[in-house]
Amino acid sequence: MTPLQNAPDPAQGLVPDTAHESTWEPAHEVAQAATHEVARAPAHTPSQQPAHETGHETGHETGQVGARYREVFAVGQFRVLFAGYALFLGGETVKMLALSVTVYAGTGSPLLGALAYVAGFLPHALGGTLLLAYADRWPPRAVMVGYDLVRAAVAAVLAAGLLSPVAMLVLVFVAGVPGAVASAARGALLPELLDGDRYVLGRAVFSMAAGGTQVLGFAAGGMLIAVLGPYGALWVTVVSCLLSAVLLRLRLTERPQRAASAGGGVRETWRVNRELLRRPTVRSLLLAQWLPAALVAGAEGVLVPYADRIGVPGAAGMLFTAVALGMLAGDLVIGRLVAPRHRERLAGPLALSLGAPLLGFVLSPGPVVAALLLAGSGFGVAYQLGLARRFLQAVPEGNRGQAFGLALTGTMTAQGVFAAGGGALGEVAAPGLVVGAAGVASLLSVLALWRALT
């Protein structure tokens, strides 16, 4: 399950913000405060920008009352960042669908067609291992705009139809490696635009956008391919990339890099990743973000054969949609209706609800009951909202971009590994048993990480 990480009007009259000099609390203090301390604003000098443009206002710091989504969208710079992200999601969905169709049509190979669909995601693991230091070394706007231009160029080459299917896969894979840096830069910029509980809701909005793409993006992408053909649909991706680059360049205020260049980027990435993983608080929070949800992804690897096993092959789409709808509902309900303090206390129970519903699959329920169980499991992904503020406070600001990139890289890698593992297990075991086993594994990981979750 992907906890992700809609085109509002761009912000007007933006003024550069130069007063974001946050301090970092030592890890041992964060560990003491993680369970009991409530959401609070970073310790920085107040900006001279209007409060509605920066999101740095007083209030929502006691943990008694949560922020509202309209307060998040009142921040002009967030609207710009979110609009760029929405364009990114839409363009990438269309590109990967069109690429999968093109490669399969050109080769007749289901394996290559599947590889085409994941070719844009697999490079994140490589980029997260080698390049994440640049998320803090380079200004975030420049990183995001530069990657949008790279994506536009790649999509244009694909749309021109000049490459063989294998060459298309290689191009998409290589161009996707720096995507980990752009994603890290975007994630690290969010807490600079939103403080306290607004940051947590901002994370929820990005997650809901990703979930909404799963529900609506595939249908819209399929319609575009049906009308324009795969190559014509790829030109839609080119346009979306260019629109995102122009929007971010003209409307997003540039901020300086968080860390100075020191040595090679690959060596620095390895060094900082090791330092982050050596911190007990950071390591436990990373594992808590990665394992419970990623283990449940093993169930998604066998939903298609499960639908076939119960005699309703056409229900597979409904099952996948149920997961996405559950995730959307969880982010909306927990983010909006639960106060920050209670949200953090609910992280453990919500994480348990990821795996618990999946145990019902050992009884081979019909499609309706199976969809309800999967929706309940998807709802549990909202447990990550209870970890967002704690993780932000646990990492040093100078390495914030790399820390967020490491979290995303680990999430995507773990989900890919466990989804593939679930599919492999489905070769020797009934799909319902595989789904149930994924639920058991998720529950065991939650119990092992209970201290980090509560």
Short mmCIF file of N, CA and C in Angstrom, two decimals, residues 78-225:
data_model
loop_
_atom_site.label_atom_id
_atom_site.label_comp_id
_atom_site.label_asym_id
_atom_site.label_seq_id
_atom_site.Cartn_x
_atom_site.Cartn_y
_atom_site.Cartn_z
N PHE A 78 1.97 26.52 -0.29
CA PHE A 78 1.54 25.12 -0.29
C PHE A 78 0.68 24.83 -1.51
N ARG A 79 -0.20 25.76 -1.87
CA ARG A 79 -1.05 25.54 -3.05
C ARG A 79 -0.19 25.35 -4.30
N VAL A 80 0.87 26.14 -4.40
CA VAL A 80 1.76 26.01 -5.55
C VAL A 80 2.44 24.65 -5.54
N LEU A 81 2.99 24.25 -4.38
CA LEU A 81 3.68 22.97 -4.28
C LEU A 81 2.73 21.82 -4.58
N PHE A 82 1.51 21.91 -4.07
CA PHE A 82 0.54 20.84 -4.27
C PHE A 82 0.10 20.76 -5.73
N ALA A 83 -0.09 21.92 -6.37
CA ALA A 83 -0.47 21.92 -7.77
C ALA A 83 0.61 21.26 -8.62
N GLY A 84 1.88 21.55 -8.31
CA GLY A 84 2.96 20.90 -9.03
C GLY A 84 2.97 19.40 -8.80
N TYR A 85 2.66 18.98 -7.57
CA TYR A 85 2.63 17.55 -7.26
C TYR A 85 1.48 16.86 -7.99
N ALA A 86 0.33 17.53 -8.06
CA ALA A 86 -0.81 16.95 -8.78
C ALA A 86 -0.48 16.76 -10.26
N LEU A 87 0.19 17.75 -10.85
CA LEU A 87 0.61 17.62 -12.25
C LEU A 87 1.62 16.48 -12.40
N PHE A 88 2.51 16.35 -11.42
CA PHE A 88 3.49 15.26 -11.44
C PHE A 88 2.79 13.91 -11.41
N LEU A 89 1.84 13.72 -10.49
CA LEU A 89 1.15 12.45 -10.37
C LEU A 89 0.39 12.10 -11.64
N GLY A 90 -0.34 13.08 -12.17
CA GLY A 90 -1.11 12.82 -13.38
C GLY A 90 -0.23 12.46 -14.56
N GLY A 91 0.85 13.22 -14.74
CA GLY A 91 1.75 12.96 -15.86
C GLY A 91 2.43 11.61 -15.75
N GLU A 92 2.88 11.26 -14.54
CA GLU A 92 3.56 9.98 -14.37
C GLU A 92 2.61 8.80 -14.58
N THR A 93 1.35 8.93 -14.13
CA THR A 93 0.39 7.85 -14.31
C THR A 93 0.13 7.59 -15.79
N VAL A 94 -0.09 8.67 -16.53
CA VAL A 94 -0.33 8.52 -17.97
C VAL A 94 0.90 7.93 -18.65
N LYS A 95 2.09 8.41 -18.28
CA LYS A 95 3.32 7.93 -18.92
C LYS A 95 3.52 6.44 -18.69
N MET A 96 3.36 5.98 -17.45
CA MET A 96 3.64 4.58 -17.16
C MET A 96 2.60 3.66 -17.80
N LEU A 97 1.33 4.10 -17.85
CA LEU A 97 0.31 3.31 -18.54
C LEU A 97 0.62 3.23 -20.04
N ALA A 98 0.93 4.38 -20.63
CA ALA A 98 1.21 4.41 -22.07
C ALA A 98 2.46 3.59 -22.39
N LEU A 99 3.46 3.68 -21.55
CA LEU A 99 4.69 2.91 -21.78
C LEU A 99 4.42 1.42 -21.69
N SER A 100 3.63 1.02 -20.70
CA SER A 100 3.30 -0.40 -20.54
C SER A 100 2.57 -0.93 -21.77
N VAL A 101 1.59 -0.15 -22.26
CA VAL A 101 0.84 -0.56 -23.45
C VAL A 101 1.77 -0.65 -24.66
N THR A 102 2.63 0.34 -24.82
CA THR A 102 3.53 0.38 -25.98
C THR A 102 4.50 -0.79 -25.98
N VAL A 103 5.10 -1.05 -24.81
CA VAL A 103 6.08 -2.13 -24.72
C VAL A 103 5.41 -3.48 -24.94
N TYR A 104 4.24 -3.68 -24.35
CA TYR A 104 3.55 -4.96 -24.53
C TYR A 104 3.14 -5.16 -25.98
N ALA A 105 2.65 -4.07 -26.62
CA ALA A 105 2.24 -4.18 -28.02
C ALA A 105 3.43 -4.47 -28.93
N GLY A 106 4.60 -3.95 -28.56
CA GLY A 106 5.77 -4.14 -29.39
C GLY A 106 6.49 -5.45 -29.18
N THR A 107 6.28 -6.06 -28.01
CA THR A 107 7.02 -7.29 -27.70
C THR A 107 6.12 -8.50 -27.48
N GLY A 108 4.86 -8.27 -27.07
CA GLY A 108 3.98 -9.38 -26.74
C GLY A 108 4.37 -10.08 -25.45
N SER A 109 5.28 -9.47 -24.67
CA SER A 109 5.77 -10.08 -23.44
C SER A 109 5.07 -9.48 -22.23
N PRO A 110 4.29 -10.27 -21.46
CA PRO A 110 3.69 -9.75 -20.23
C PRO A 110 4.73 -9.27 -19.23
N LEU A 111 5.88 -9.98 -19.18
CA LEU A 111 6.92 -9.59 -18.22
C LEU A 111 7.46 -8.20 -18.55
N LEU A 112 7.78 -7.94 -19.83
CA LEU A 112 8.30 -6.63 -20.20
C LEU A 112 7.23 -5.55 -20.03
N GLY A 113 5.98 -5.92 -20.28
CA GLY A 113 4.91 -4.96 -20.06
C GLY A 113 4.80 -4.57 -18.60
N ALA A 114 4.94 -5.56 -17.70
CA ALA A 114 4.91 -5.26 -16.27
C ALA A 114 6.13 -4.44 -15.85
N LEU A 115 7.31 -4.79 -16.39
CA LEU A 115 8.51 -4.03 -16.07
C LEU A 115 8.39 -2.59 -16.55
N ALA A 116 7.70 -2.38 -17.66
CA ALA A 116 7.49 -1.02 -18.15
C ALA A 116 6.70 -0.20 -17.16
N TYR A 117 5.72 -0.85 -16.52
CA TYR A 117 4.90 -0.10 -15.57
C TYR A 117 5.68 0.30 -14.33
N VAL A 118 6.60 -0.54 -13.86
CA VAL A 118 7.34 -0.23 -12.63
C VAL A 118 8.69 0.42 -12.91
N ALA A 119 9.02 0.62 -14.19
CA ALA A 119 10.34 1.17 -14.53
C ALA A 119 10.53 2.57 -13.97
N GLY A 120 9.45 3.31 -13.77
CA GLY A 120 9.59 4.65 -13.21
C GLY A 120 9.75 4.67 -11.71
N PHE A 121 9.50 3.53 -11.03
CA PHE A 121 9.58 3.48 -9.57
C PHE A 121 10.83 2.77 -9.06
N LEU A 122 11.26 1.75 -9.76
CA LEU A 122 12.44 1.01 -9.32
C LEU A 122 13.68 1.89 -9.16
N PRO A 123 13.90 2.90 -10.03
CA PRO A 123 15.11 3.72 -9.87
C PRO A 123 15.18 4.48 -8.56
N HIS A 124 14.06 4.62 -7.86
CA HIS A 124 14.09 5.33 -6.58
C HIS A 124 15.05 4.65 -5.61
N ALA A 125 15.07 3.33 -5.64
CA ALA A 125 15.97 2.61 -4.74
C ALA A 125 17.43 2.95 -5.04
N LEU A 126 17.77 3.04 -6.33
CA LEU A 126 19.14 3.39 -6.72
C LEU A 126 19.45 4.85 -6.40
N GLY A 127 18.53 5.73 -6.74
CA GLY A 127 18.74 7.14 -6.45
C GLY A 127 18.82 7.42 -4.96
N GLY A 128 18.00 6.71 -4.18
CA GLY A 128 18.04 6.89 -2.73
C GLY A 128 19.32 6.38 -2.11
N THR A 129 19.99 5.46 -2.78
CA THR A 129 21.25 4.92 -2.27
C THR A 129 22.44 5.80 -2.64
N LEU A 130 22.36 6.49 -3.78
CA LEU A 130 23.53 7.18 -4.33
C LEU A 130 23.46 8.70 -4.30
N LEU A 131 22.26 9.28 -4.39
CA LEU A 131 22.18 10.70 -4.72
C LEU A 131 21.45 11.58 -3.72
N LEU A 132 20.93 11.04 -2.62
CA LEU A 132 20.06 11.81 -1.75
C LEU A 132 20.73 13.04 -1.15
N ALA A 133 22.05 13.06 -1.04
CA ALA A 133 22.73 14.23 -0.46
C ALA A 133 22.41 15.50 -1.22
N TYR A 134 22.13 15.36 -2.53
CA TYR A 134 21.86 16.56 -3.33
C TYR A 134 20.51 17.20 -2.99
N ALA A 135 19.64 16.48 -2.31
CA ALA A 135 18.37 17.08 -1.89
C ALA A 135 18.59 18.19 -0.87
N ASP A 136 19.70 18.14 -0.14
CA ASP A 136 20.04 19.19 0.81
C ASP A 136 21.11 20.14 0.27
N ARG A 137 21.90 19.69 -0.70
CA ARG A 137 22.97 20.52 -1.25
C ARG A 137 22.47 21.54 -2.26
N TRP A 138 21.38 21.24 -2.94
CA TRP A 138 20.87 22.12 -3.99
C TRP A 138 19.57 22.77 -3.54
N PRO A 139 19.27 23.99 -4.00
CA PRO A 139 17.99 24.66 -3.66
C PRO A 139 16.81 23.81 -4.12
N PRO A 140 15.78 23.66 -3.30
CA PRO A 140 14.69 22.74 -3.63
C PRO A 140 13.94 23.09 -4.91
N ARG A 141 13.70 24.39 -5.15
CA ARG A 141 12.96 24.74 -6.36
C ARG A 141 13.73 24.34 -7.60
N ALA A 142 15.04 24.59 -7.58
CA ALA A 142 15.86 24.24 -8.74
C ALA A 142 15.83 22.74 -8.99
N VAL A 143 15.85 21.95 -7.92
CA VAL A 143 15.82 20.49 -8.07
C VAL A 143 14.51 20.04 -8.71
N MET A 144 13.38 20.56 -8.22
CA MET A 144 12.08 20.12 -8.73
C MET A 144 11.86 20.59 -10.16
N VAL A 145 12.21 21.85 -10.46
CA VAL A 145 12.04 22.36 -11.82
C VAL A 145 12.95 21.60 -12.79
N GLY A 146 14.20 21.37 -12.38
CA GLY A 146 15.12 20.64 -13.24
C GLY A 146 14.63 19.25 -13.56
N TYR A 147 14.08 18.56 -12.57
CA TYR A 147 13.59 17.20 -12.82
C TYR A 147 12.34 17.22 -13.69
N ASP A 148 11.48 18.22 -13.54
CA ASP A 148 10.33 18.34 -14.44
C ASP A 148 10.77 18.48 -15.89
N LEU A 149 11.83 19.26 -16.12
CA LEU A 149 12.33 19.43 -17.48
C LEU A 149 12.93 18.13 -18.02
N VAL A 150 13.62 17.37 -17.16
CA VAL A 150 14.14 16.07 -17.56
C VAL A 150 12.99 15.15 -17.94
N ARG A 151 11.94 15.12 -17.13
CA ARG A 151 10.79 14.27 -17.41
C ARG A 151 10.13 14.66 -18.72
N ALA A 152 10.02 15.97 -18.98
CA ALA A 152 9.41 16.44 -20.22
C ALA A 152 10.23 15.96 -21.43
N ALA A 153 11.55 16.07 -21.34
CA ALA A 153 12.41 15.63 -22.45
C ALA A 153 12.28 14.13 -22.68
N VAL A 154 12.26 13.36 -21.60
CA VAL A 154 12.13 11.90 -21.74
C VAL A 154 10.78 11.53 -22.36
N ALA A 155 9.71 12.16 -21.88
CA ALA A 155 8.39 11.85 -22.42
C ALA A 155 8.30 12.23 -23.90
N ALA A 156 8.96 13.33 -24.29
CA ALA A 156 8.95 13.73 -25.69
C ALA A 156 9.68 12.71 -26.57
N VAL A 157 10.81 12.20 -26.09
CA VAL A 157 11.54 11.18 -26.84
C VAL A 157 10.68 9.91 -26.98
N LEU A 158 10.00 9.52 -25.89
CA LEU A 158 9.14 8.34 -25.95
C LEU A 158 7.98 8.57 -26.93
N ALA A 159 7.39 9.77 -26.89
CA ALA A 159 6.24 10.07 -27.74
C ALA A 159 6.61 10.11 -29.21
N ALA A 160 7.89 10.41 -29.50
CA ALA A 160 8.33 10.47 -30.89
C ALA A 160 8.36 9.09 -31.54
N GLY A 161 8.37 8.03 -30.73
CA GLY A 161 8.32 6.67 -31.27
C GLY A 161 9.58 6.24 -31.99
N LEU A 162 10.72 6.77 -31.60
CA LEU A 162 11.98 6.48 -32.29
C LEU A 162 12.75 5.32 -31.66
N LEU A 163 12.38 4.92 -30.45
CA LEU A 163 13.15 3.93 -29.71
C LEU A 163 12.47 2.57 -29.74
N SER A 164 13.29 1.53 -29.62
CA SER A 164 12.76 0.18 -29.46
C SER A 164 12.18 0.04 -28.06
N PRO A 165 11.33 -0.96 -27.82
CA PRO A 165 10.77 -1.13 -26.47
C PRO A 165 11.83 -1.27 -25.38
N VAL A 166 12.89 -2.02 -25.64
CA VAL A 166 13.93 -2.18 -24.63
C VAL A 166 14.65 -0.86 -24.37
N ALA A 167 14.92 -0.10 -25.42
CA ALA A 167 15.57 1.20 -25.26
C ALA A 167 14.67 2.16 -24.49
N MET A 168 13.38 2.08 -24.69
CA MET A 168 12.44 2.91 -23.92
C MET A 168 12.52 2.59 -22.44
N LEU A 169 12.58 1.29 -22.10
CA LEU A 169 12.68 0.90 -20.70
C LEU A 169 13.98 1.42 -20.08
N VAL A 170 15.08 1.30 -20.81
CA VAL A 170 16.37 1.76 -20.29
C VAL A 170 16.34 3.27 -20.06
N LEU A 171 15.79 4.02 -21.00
CA LEU A 171 15.71 5.48 -20.86
C LEU A 171 14.89 5.88 -19.64
N VAL A 172 13.73 5.26 -19.48
CA VAL A 172 12.88 5.61 -18.34
C VAL A 172 13.55 5.26 -17.02
N PHE A 173 14.25 4.12 -17.00
CA PHE A 173 14.93 3.72 -15.77
C PHE A 173 16.03 4.71 -15.40
N VAL A 174 16.87 5.05 -16.37
CA VAL A 174 17.99 5.97 -16.09
C VAL A 174 17.47 7.35 -15.68
N ALA A 175 16.46 7.85 -16.39
CA ALA A 175 15.92 9.17 -16.08
C ALA A 175 15.20 9.19 -14.74
N GLY A 176 14.77 8.03 -14.25
CA GLY A 176 14.05 7.98 -12.98
C GLY A 176 14.95 8.02 -11.77
N VAL A 177 16.26 7.78 -11.94
CA VAL A 177 17.18 7.75 -10.79
C VAL A 177 17.18 9.06 -10.02
N PRO A 178 17.30 10.24 -10.68
CA PRO A 178 17.27 11.49 -9.91
C PRO A 178 15.90 11.83 -9.35
N GLY A 179 14.88 11.05 -9.69
CA GLY A 179 13.56 11.30 -9.13
C GLY A 179 13.54 11.21 -7.61
N ALA A 180 14.40 10.36 -7.04
CA ALA A 180 14.47 10.25 -5.58
C ALA A 180 14.90 11.57 -4.96
N VAL A 181 15.79 12.30 -5.63
CA VAL A 181 16.26 13.60 -5.12
C VAL A 181 15.12 14.62 -5.18
N ALA A 182 14.39 14.66 -6.30
CA ALA A 182 13.28 15.61 -6.43
C ALA A 182 12.19 15.32 -5.40
N SER A 183 11.88 14.04 -5.18
CA SER A 183 10.86 13.69 -4.19
C SER A 183 11.30 14.08 -2.79
N ALA A 184 12.59 13.88 -2.49
CA ALA A 184 13.11 14.26 -1.17
C ALA A 184 13.07 15.76 -0.98
N ALA A 185 13.40 16.51 -2.02
CA ALA A 185 13.37 17.97 -1.92
C ALA A 185 11.95 18.47 -1.69
N ARG A 186 10.97 17.86 -2.37
CA ARG A 186 9.58 18.25 -2.18
C ARG A 186 9.10 17.94 -0.77
N GLY A 187 9.42 16.74 -0.28
CA GLY A 187 8.98 16.36 1.06
C GLY A 187 9.61 17.21 2.14
N ALA A 188 10.88 17.58 1.98
CA ALA A 188 11.56 18.38 3.00
C ALA A 188 11.11 19.83 2.98
N LEU A 189 10.58 20.29 1.83
CA LEU A 189 10.10 21.67 1.75
C LEU A 189 8.78 21.85 2.49
N LEU A 190 7.99 20.80 2.59
CA LEU A 190 6.67 20.90 3.19
C LEU A 190 6.69 21.46 4.61
N PRO A 191 7.55 20.97 5.53
CA PRO A 191 7.55 21.54 6.88
C PRO A 191 8.10 22.96 6.93
N GLU A 192 8.72 23.46 5.88
CA GLU A 192 9.13 24.85 5.83
C GLU A 192 7.97 25.76 5.46
N LEU A 193 6.94 25.18 4.86
CA LEU A 193 5.76 25.95 4.48
C LEU A 193 4.64 25.85 5.51
N LEU A 194 4.57 24.74 6.22
CA LEU A 194 3.49 24.48 7.18
C LEU A 194 4.09 24.09 8.52
N ASP A 195 3.57 24.65 9.59
CA ASP A 195 4.10 24.31 10.90
C ASP A 195 3.06 23.54 11.71
N GLY A 196 3.53 22.90 12.79
CA GLY A 196 2.63 22.23 13.72
C GLY A 196 1.72 21.23 13.03
N ASP A 197 0.43 21.28 13.38
CA ASP A 197 -0.52 20.31 12.85
C ASP A 197 -0.84 20.57 11.38
N ARG A 198 -0.59 21.78 10.91
CA ARG A 198 -0.78 22.05 9.48
C ARG A 198 0.16 21.18 8.65
N TYR A 199 1.36 20.95 9.15
CA TYR A 199 2.29 20.09 8.43
C TYR A 199 1.74 18.67 8.31
N VAL A 200 1.18 18.14 9.39
CA VAL A 200 0.64 16.78 9.37
C VAL A 200 -0.51 16.69 8.37
N LEU A 201 -1.38 17.70 8.35
CA LEU A 201 -2.49 17.68 7.39
C LEU A 201 -1.97 17.87 5.96
N GLY A 202 -0.90 18.66 5.81
CA GLY A 202 -0.30 18.78 4.48
C GLY A 202 0.19 17.44 3.97
N ARG A 203 0.83 16.67 4.85
CA ARG A 203 1.24 15.31 4.49
C ARG A 203 0.03 14.47 4.09
N ALA A 204 -1.06 14.62 4.84
CA ALA A 204 -2.27 13.85 4.54
C ALA A 204 -2.83 14.23 3.17
N VAL A 205 -2.78 15.52 2.83
CA VAL A 205 -3.28 15.97 1.53
C VAL A 205 -2.47 15.33 0.40
N PHE A 206 -1.14 15.29 0.55
CA PHE A 206 -0.31 14.66 -0.47
C PHE A 206 -0.62 13.17 -0.58
N SER A 207 -0.84 12.52 0.56
CA SER A 207 -1.17 11.10 0.55
C SER A 207 -2.52 10.86 -0.12
N MET A 208 -3.49 11.72 0.18
CA MET A 208 -4.80 11.56 -0.45
C MET A 208 -4.72 11.78 -1.96
N ALA A 209 -3.85 12.71 -2.38
CA ALA A 209 -3.68 12.93 -3.81
C ALA A 209 -3.14 11.69 -4.49
N ALA A 210 -2.18 11.03 -3.84
CA ALA A 210 -1.63 9.79 -4.39
C ALA A 210 -2.70 8.70 -4.43
N GLY A 211 -3.49 8.59 -3.36
CA GLY A 211 -4.57 7.60 -3.35
C GLY A 211 -5.63 7.90 -4.39
N GLY A 212 -5.96 9.19 -4.55
CA GLY A 212 -6.93 9.57 -5.56
C GLY A 212 -6.47 9.24 -6.96
N THR A 213 -5.15 9.33 -7.17
CA THR A 213 -4.60 8.97 -8.48
C THR A 213 -4.83 7.49 -8.76
N GLN A 214 -4.72 6.66 -7.71
CA GLN A 214 -4.97 5.23 -7.90
C GLN A 214 -6.42 4.97 -8.28
N VAL A 215 -7.33 5.78 -7.71
CA VAL A 215 -8.75 5.57 -7.98
C VAL A 215 -9.15 6.12 -9.34
N LEU A 216 -8.71 7.36 -9.64
CA LEU A 216 -9.18 8.06 -10.84
C LEU A 216 -8.14 8.10 -11.96
N GLY A 217 -6.85 8.11 -11.57
CA GLY A 217 -5.80 8.33 -12.57
C GLY A 217 -5.74 7.23 -13.61
N PHE A 218 -5.89 5.98 -13.18
CA PHE A 218 -5.81 4.88 -14.13
C PHE A 218 -6.97 4.92 -15.13
N ALA A 219 -8.15 5.27 -14.63
CA ALA A 219 -9.30 5.36 -15.53
C ALA A 219 -9.10 6.49 -16.53
N ALA A 220 -8.67 7.66 -16.05
CA ALA A 220 -8.44 8.79 -16.95
C ALA A 220 -7.32 8.49 -17.94
N GLY A 221 -6.24 7.85 -17.45
CA GLY A 221 -5.15 7.49 -18.34
C GLY A 221 -5.59 6.51 -19.41
N GLY A 222 -6.41 5.53 -19.01
CA GLY A 222 -6.91 4.57 -19.98
C GLY A 222 -7.77 5.23 -21.04
N MET A 223 -8.58 6.22 -20.65
CA MET A 223 -9.41 6.94 -21.62
C MET A 223 -8.54 7.74 -22.58
N LEU A 224 -7.49 8.38 -22.06
CA LEU A 224 -6.60 9.14 -22.94
C LEU A 224 -5.93 8.23 -23.97
N ILE A 225 -5.48 7.07 -23.49
CA ILE A 225 -4.83 6.12 -24.41
C ILE A 225 -5.83 5.62 -25.46
#
